[in-house]
Short mmCIF file of C-alpha atoms in Angstrom, two decimals:
data_model
loop_
_atom_site.label_atom_id
_atom_site.label_comp_id
_atom_site.label_asym_id
_atom_site.label_seq_id
_atom_site.Cartn_x
_atom_site.Cartn_y
_atom_site.Cartn_z
CA UNK A 1 0.16 0.13 0.19
CA UNK A 2 1.20 3.56 -1.05
CA UNK A 3 -0.27 4.94 2.14
CA UNK A 4 2.00 3.18 4.42
CA UNK A 5 5.30 4.36 2.37
CA UNK A 6 4.66 8.30 2.76
CA UNK A 7 3.71 7.36 6.76
CA UNK A 8 6.00 4.69 7.48
CA UNK A 9 6.12 4.28 11.34
CA UNK A 10 3.33 6.36 12.19
CA UNK A 11 0.84 4.48 11.31
CA UNK A 12 0.25 0.74 11.01
CA UNK A 13 -2.65 -1.65 9.34
CA UNK A 14 -4.72 -5.08 11.45
CA UNK A 15 -8.19 -5.98 10.85
CA UNK A 16 -10.54 -4.93 14.24
CA UNK A 17 -10.66 -8.02 14.52
CA UNK A 18 -7.40 -8.20 15.65
CA UNK A 19 -7.75 -5.17 17.69
CA UNK A 20 -10.23 -5.85 19.20
CA UNK A 21 -9.18 -8.92 20.36
CA UNK A 22 -5.42 -7.96 21.79
CA UNK A 23 -7.23 -5.61 23.24
CA UNK A 24 -9.74 -7.71 25.20
CA UNK A 25 -7.43 -10.22 25.94
CA UNK A 26 -5.47 -7.93 27.44
CA UNK A 27 -7.50 -6.03 29.81
CA UNK A 28 -9.53 -8.97 31.48
CA UNK A 29 -11.84 -8.05 34.69
CA UNK A 30 -12.40 -11.10 35.99
CA UNK A 31 -15.36 -11.55 38.55
CA UNK A 32 -14.05 -13.44 41.58
CA UNK A 33 -16.54 -16.02 42.17
CA UNK A 34 -14.46 -18.17 45.17
CA UNK A 35 -16.47 -20.89 47.53
CA UNK A 36 -14.04 -22.53 48.97
CA UNK A 37 -10.23 -23.40 49.22
CA UNK A 38 -8.99 -22.10 45.64
CA UNK A 39 -10.18 -19.45 45.91
CA UNK A 40 -6.78 -18.87 48.32
CA UNK A 41 -5.39 -19.86 45.85
CA UNK A 42 -7.01 -17.55 43.19
CA UNK A 43 -6.49 -14.57 46.14
CA UNK A 44 -2.77 -15.61 45.69
CA UNK A 45 -2.73 -15.52 42.20
CA UNK A 46 -3.68 -12.10 42.26
CA UNK A 47 -0.83 -10.61 44.91
CA UNK A 48 2.37 -10.22 44.19
CA UNK A 49 4.01 -12.85 45.09
CA UNK A 50 2.21 -14.10 40.99
CA UNK A 51 0.91 -11.19 40.46
CA UNK A 52 -2.17 -11.58 37.62
CA UNK A 53 -1.77 -7.60 36.63
CA UNK A 54 1.14 -8.95 34.69
CA UNK A 55 -1.46 -10.37 32.57
CA UNK A 56 -4.04 -7.67 32.28
CA UNK A 57 -6.11 -8.71 34.98
CA UNK A 58 -5.43 -4.95 36.49
CA UNK A 59 -7.81 -5.79 39.37
CA UNK A 60 -10.81 -8.52 40.65
CA UNK A 61 -14.25 -6.69 39.57
CA UNK A 62 -16.62 -7.61 42.10
CA UNK A 63 -19.15 -6.09 40.10
CA UNK A 64 -21.17 -8.19 37.80
CA UNK A 65 -21.42 -5.62 35.65
CA UNK A 66 -17.93 -4.58 35.15
CA UNK A 67 -16.78 -7.57 34.54
CA UNK A 68 -16.08 -10.20 31.94
CA UNK A 69 -14.10 -13.08 33.11
CA UNK A 70 -15.98 -15.24 35.83
CA UNK A 71 -13.94 -17.40 37.70
CA UNK A 72 -15.94 -19.81 39.47
CA UNK A 73 -13.20 -21.53 42.29
CA UNK A 74 -14.82 -23.47 44.80
CA UNK A 75 -17.23 -25.84 45.45
CA UNK A 76 -21.09 -25.17 43.94
CA UNK A 77 -24.13 -26.46 45.99
CA UNK A 78 -27.44 -26.93 44.35
CA UNK A 79 -28.71 -24.09 46.48
CA UNK A 80 -25.88 -22.08 45.54
CA UNK A 81 -27.40 -22.74 41.99
CA UNK A 82 -29.77 -19.53 41.17
CA UNK A 83 -27.32 -17.01 43.14
CA UNK A 84 -24.24 -18.47 40.55
CA UNK A 85 -26.99 -17.79 37.79
CA UNK A 86 -28.01 -14.44 38.31
CA UNK A 87 -24.30 -13.11 38.76
CA UNK A 88 -23.47 -14.46 35.36
CA UNK A 89 -26.96 -13.31 33.49
CA UNK A 90 -25.20 -10.05 35.30
CA UNK A 91 -22.19 -9.26 33.35
CA UNK A 92 -21.90 -8.34 30.11
CA UNK A 93 -21.06 -10.01 26.22
CA UNK A 94 -18.43 -10.31 25.75
CA UNK A 95 -18.03 -13.57 28.83
CA UNK A 96 -16.10 -15.77 29.64
CA UNK A 97 -16.06 -18.56 31.91
CA UNK A 98 -13.39 -20.99 33.69
CA UNK A 99 -14.07 -23.39 36.36
CA UNK A 100 -11.35 -23.75 38.83
CA UNK A 101 -10.81 -26.72 40.63
CA UNK A 102 -12.18 -29.94 40.68
CA UNK A 103 -15.09 -28.75 41.96
CA UNK A 104 -16.20 -26.37 39.19
CA UNK A 105 -15.53 -28.22 36.44
CA UNK A 106 -17.42 -31.84 38.48
CA UNK A 107 -18.15 -31.66 42.21
CA UNK A 108 -15.18 -32.93 42.60
CA UNK A 109 -14.99 -35.16 45.34
CA UNK A 110 -18.17 -33.94 47.28
CA UNK A 111 -20.64 -36.48 45.34
CA UNK A 112 -23.55 -35.84 47.41
CA UNK A 113 -26.93 -34.79 47.45
CA UNK A 114 -26.03 -31.23 48.17
CA UNK A 115 -23.26 -30.35 45.05
CA UNK A 116 -23.97 -29.02 41.80
CA UNK A 117 -21.63 -31.81 39.64
CA UNK A 118 -19.39 -29.81 37.62
CA UNK A 119 -20.79 -25.68 36.84
CA UNK A 120 -21.00 -27.40 33.18
CA UNK A 121 -24.63 -28.23 34.36
CA UNK A 122 -25.80 -24.74 33.88
CA UNK A 123 -23.52 -22.51 32.50
CA UNK A 124 -21.09 -22.68 29.75
CA UNK A 125 -17.47 -22.71 30.83
CA UNK A 126 -14.37 -22.35 28.67
CA UNK A 127 -12.05 -23.39 30.63
CA UNK A 128 -11.50 -26.21 33.77
CA UNK A 129 -7.84 -25.93 36.14
CA UNK A 130 -8.06 -28.60 37.29
CA UNK A 131 -6.61 -29.36 40.69
CA UNK A 132 -7.62 -29.91 44.45
CA UNK A 133 -6.98 -26.56 44.71
CA UNK A 134 -4.83 -26.14 41.65
CA UNK A 135 -1.99 -23.66 42.63
CA UNK A 136 -2.04 -20.00 41.47
CA UNK A 137 1.07 -21.46 38.34
CA UNK A 138 -3.02 -23.38 37.31
CA UNK A 139 -5.07 -20.92 37.48
CA UNK A 140 -2.45 -18.14 35.12
CA UNK A 141 -2.77 -21.52 32.74
CA UNK A 142 -6.27 -20.88 31.96
CA UNK A 143 -6.37 -17.10 32.30
CA UNK A 144 -4.01 -17.13 29.36
CA UNK A 145 -5.62 -20.42 27.85
CA UNK A 146 -8.55 -17.78 27.91
CA UNK A 147 -7.05 -14.93 26.45
CA UNK A 148 -5.80 -17.51 23.64
CA UNK A 149 -9.20 -18.49 22.68
CA UNK A 150 -10.55 -14.94 22.98
CA UNK A 151 -7.56 -14.17 20.53
CA UNK A 152 -10.02 -16.51 18.03
CA UNK A 153 -12.66 -14.78 18.41
CA UNK A 154 -14.51 -13.31 15.59
CA UNK A 155 -16.59 -10.25 16.15
CA UNK A 156 -18.70 -12.02 13.87
CA UNK A 157 -20.13 -14.87 15.88
CA UNK A 158 -21.60 -12.56 18.23
CA UNK A 159 -23.77 -9.64 16.32
CA UNK A 160 -27.51 -11.79 16.79
CA UNK A 161 -28.92 -11.28 13.41
CA UNK B 1 -25.93 -45.32 86.20
CA UNK B 2 -27.70 -45.69 89.79
CA UNK B 3 -25.82 -43.06 90.96
CA UNK B 4 -27.10 -40.42 88.73
CA UNK B 5 -29.26 -38.16 90.25
CA UNK B 6 -30.34 -37.04 87.17
CA UNK B 7 -31.63 -40.27 86.82
CA UNK B 8 -32.90 -40.98 89.99
CA UNK B 9 -34.75 -37.47 90.79
CA UNK B 10 -36.64 -38.03 86.57
CA UNK B 11 -37.92 -41.61 87.57
CA UNK B 12 -39.55 -39.99 91.18
CA UNK B 13 -41.09 -37.67 89.52
CA UNK B 14 -41.90 -38.72 86.11
CA UNK B 15 -43.07 -42.75 86.35
CA UNK B 16 -45.36 -42.62 84.32
CA UNK B 17 -42.70 -41.06 80.95
CA UNK B 18 -39.30 -42.56 81.75
CA UNK B 19 -39.59 -45.52 79.55
CA UNK B 20 -35.85 -46.86 80.06
CA UNK B 21 -32.55 -44.93 80.92
CA UNK B 22 -28.65 -46.71 79.67
CA UNK B 23 -25.51 -45.90 79.89
CA UNK B 24 -22.55 -45.62 77.70
CA UNK B 25 -19.24 -44.59 78.52
CA UNK B 26 -20.18 -43.15 81.47
CA UNK B 27 -23.02 -40.88 79.74
CA UNK B 28 -26.34 -41.84 80.91
CA UNK B 29 -29.30 -41.58 78.87
CA UNK B 30 -32.55 -41.49 79.31
CA UNK B 31 -35.87 -42.57 76.63
CA UNK B 32 -38.88 -40.38 77.73
CA UNK B 33 -42.42 -40.43 76.44
CA UNK B 34 -43.67 -38.47 73.15
CA UNK B 35 -46.52 -36.99 75.26
CA UNK B 36 -43.44 -35.85 78.46
CA UNK B 37 -41.56 -34.53 76.25
CA UNK B 38 -41.83 -30.43 77.16
CA UNK B 39 -42.84 -31.21 81.17
CA UNK B 40 -39.63 -33.21 81.76
CA UNK B 41 -37.03 -31.60 79.47
CA UNK B 42 -38.71 -28.15 81.04
CA UNK B 43 -38.53 -30.25 84.56
CA UNK B 44 -34.56 -30.95 84.06
CA UNK B 45 -33.49 -27.54 83.09
CA UNK B 46 -35.57 -25.39 86.07
CA UNK B 47 -34.70 -27.23 88.85
CA UNK B 48 -32.24 -26.55 91.52
CA UNK B 49 -30.12 -29.65 91.63
CA UNK B 50 -30.83 -30.41 88.12
CA UNK B 51 -30.23 -26.62 86.20
CA UNK B 52 -29.86 -27.90 82.42
CA UNK B 53 -29.94 -24.88 81.11
CA UNK B 54 -27.42 -25.00 78.28
CA UNK B 55 -29.10 -26.84 75.23
CA UNK B 56 -25.53 -28.25 73.83
CA UNK B 57 -27.40 -30.47 70.45
CA UNK B 58 -30.93 -31.14 68.78
CA UNK B 59 -30.72 -33.77 66.76
CA UNK B 60 -32.27 -37.41 65.17
CA UNK B 61 -31.39 -41.11 63.53
CA UNK B 62 -33.09 -42.52 61.60
CA UNK B 63 -32.58 -46.37 62.07
CA UNK B 64 -34.32 -47.84 58.96
CA UNK B 65 -36.17 -51.36 59.33
CA UNK B 66 -36.85 -50.47 63.03
CA UNK B 67 -39.76 -49.30 64.82
CA UNK B 68 -40.47 -46.77 65.69
CA UNK B 69 -38.16 -45.41 63.11
CA UNK B 70 -37.33 -42.34 64.19
CA UNK B 71 -35.50 -41.19 67.36
CA UNK B 72 -35.27 -37.62 68.57
CA UNK B 73 -31.60 -36.90 71.00
CA UNK B 74 -31.32 -33.77 73.33
CA UNK B 75 -27.85 -33.69 74.76
CA UNK B 76 -27.71 -31.20 77.80
CA UNK B 77 -25.66 -29.34 80.15
CA UNK B 78 -25.75 -27.44 82.73
CA UNK B 79 -22.87 -24.61 82.97
CA UNK B 80 -23.60 -23.77 86.83
CA UNK B 81 -22.83 -27.69 87.86
CA UNK B 82 -21.00 -29.02 84.89
CA UNK B 83 -22.97 -32.10 83.72
CA UNK B 84 -24.32 -33.52 81.15
CA UNK B 85 -27.35 -36.02 80.38
CA UNK B 86 -28.89 -36.97 77.23
CA UNK B 87 -32.90 -37.44 76.93
CA UNK B 88 -33.98 -39.25 73.33
CA UNK B 89 -37.87 -40.10 72.27
CA UNK B 90 -39.17 -42.27 69.72
CA UNK B 91 -40.83 -41.19 67.01
CA UNK B 92 -42.73 -43.14 64.56
CA UNK B 93 -42.63 -42.70 60.51
CA UNK B 94 -44.89 -39.31 59.82
CA UNK B 95 -45.35 -38.65 63.97
CA UNK B 96 -44.90 -35.30 65.17
CA UNK B 97 -43.52 -33.89 68.52
CA UNK B 98 -43.96 -30.74 70.25
CA UNK B 99 -40.99 -28.33 70.01
CA UNK B 100 -38.59 -27.07 72.77
CA UNK B 101 -37.91 -23.72 71.21
CA UNK B 102 -40.47 -22.43 74.20
CA UNK B 103 -37.23 -24.46 76.86
CA UNK B 104 -34.36 -23.27 75.03
CA UNK B 105 -34.87 -20.78 72.56
CA UNK B 106 -31.34 -22.38 71.05
CA UNK B 107 -34.26 -25.42 70.16
CA UNK B 108 -34.80 -23.33 67.37
CA UNK B 109 -32.93 -23.67 64.16
CA UNK B 110 -32.02 -27.27 64.93
CA UNK B 111 -35.18 -27.91 64.98
CA UNK B 112 -35.39 -26.48 61.37
CA UNK B 113 -32.28 -28.85 60.71
CA UNK B 114 -33.78 -32.12 61.99
CA UNK B 115 -36.89 -30.36 60.47
CA UNK B 116 -35.00 -30.13 56.52
CA UNK B 117 -32.97 -33.15 56.95
CA UNK B 118 -35.37 -35.82 58.18
CA UNK B 119 -38.59 -34.82 58.23
CA UNK B 120 -39.44 -34.95 61.26
CA UNK B 121 -42.61 -32.34 62.82
CA UNK B 122 -42.68 -30.23 64.78
CA UNK B 123 -45.31 -29.13 66.37
CA UNK B 124 -45.42 -25.26 67.74
CA UNK B 125 -43.13 -24.66 66.49
CA UNK B 126 -42.93 -20.79 65.04
CA UNK B 127 -40.49 -21.22 62.48
CA UNK B 128 -40.22 -23.87 59.97
CA UNK B 129 -38.71 -23.74 57.30
CA UNK B 130 -36.12 -26.10 56.20
CA UNK B 131 -32.99 -24.13 56.78
CA UNK B 132 -29.69 -25.82 55.14
CA UNK B 133 -31.09 -27.33 51.80
CA UNK B 134 -33.27 -24.90 48.77
CA UNK B 135 -37.26 -24.61 49.41
CA UNK B 136 -37.64 -26.53 46.48
CA UNK B 137 -35.56 -29.92 47.42
CA UNK B 138 -37.55 -33.46 47.16
CA UNK B 139 -37.03 -34.87 50.44
CA UNK B 140 -35.08 -35.63 53.47
CA UNK B 141 -31.33 -36.24 52.93
CA UNK B 142 -30.67 -37.50 55.53
CA UNK B 143 -32.71 -40.31 55.63
CA UNK B 144 -31.20 -43.11 55.18
CA UNK B 145 -34.04 -44.13 51.49
CA UNK B 146 -32.31 -41.06 50.38
CA UNK B 147 -29.76 -42.51 47.80
CA UNK B 148 -26.38 -40.08 48.55
CA UNK B 149 -25.57 -38.54 45.34
CA UNK B 150 -29.63 -37.23 44.96
CA UNK B 151 -32.53 -37.61 43.53
CA UNK B 152 -30.88 -39.21 39.74
CA UNK B 153 -33.32 -37.33 37.97
CA UNK B 154 -32.98 -33.85 38.24
CA UNK B 155 -33.58 -32.12 35.16
CA UNK B 156 -30.51 -29.11 34.69
CA UNK B 157 -32.50 -27.68 31.88
CA UNK B 158 -36.10 -27.37 33.64
CA UNK B 159 -33.79 -26.07 36.86
CA UNK B 160 -31.73 -22.90 34.16
CA UNK B 161 -35.93 -22.37 32.78
CA UNK B 162 -37.31 -21.86 36.37
CA UNK B 163 -33.78 -19.30 37.12
CA UNK B 164 -33.58 -17.89 34.32
CA UNK B 165 -37.95 -17.29 35.22
CA UNK B 166 -37.56 -16.02 39.19
CA UNK B 167 -35.53 -13.10 38.30
#
């Protein structure tokens, strides 16, 4: 393109998809839904040693309306399901869900009458992080997987006809 | 067991209501007739020498296959005299028991828990609702004939629809 020859380093061309995805993946605001010991590891991942802010998740968003990544960290009981779903639906699109730990992914060791056997029974989960609980490195890797997923996103997929 | 003051007093005062008594590892318990349970509990609390002013715990046991099926258990403690006592009441299925909330306030939530988990009805309870399981949960989980992993036919699609509607 002739324009780039004229402007040299002052501008560069890209696609809207790429630009938007780059912005989205590097500014994830997580909504922490911590209900058990996984939440402790999640807090550790946010603290200075592991510092999740390096990955763009600058702060935990305790308001679902200003969040786009739901971190479900812990056992979800049947009684908690309405709360979980209400918070998920309060989040603005586009949004992603990360199931942290064995309990959120599959019910874990609580194969009992009161525990939901995996949040994927009620929510669309993007990334599962195994472990009981997973170490902060595991959570960070999971969030990087979410970022990869966002990178491959197409805006056209989100447009409702 | 014979030198237990509480048991001696109970047998003197309520010969008709005390059905059976026993001892396990120095802990004395007594089986009381359901009709007299409130009288007995009130006496245990108010008697100057016994003074069981603290209801440590109130729970139930499901002896599935035996008759009567259920057993209510009151674990009592006296803060003043530091002695403990256990009162038991046998209950058949579908049989209710007078609420002990008027004797000890603590009994309120404990009885709600027993109602939630065992489905035992408490007459005269001020607010008998489920305390742990969701309000629309089917059955009572601590009954021995309740499946450990819950009812198999939980319809998650239906559950989601219901929650979506309620908002």
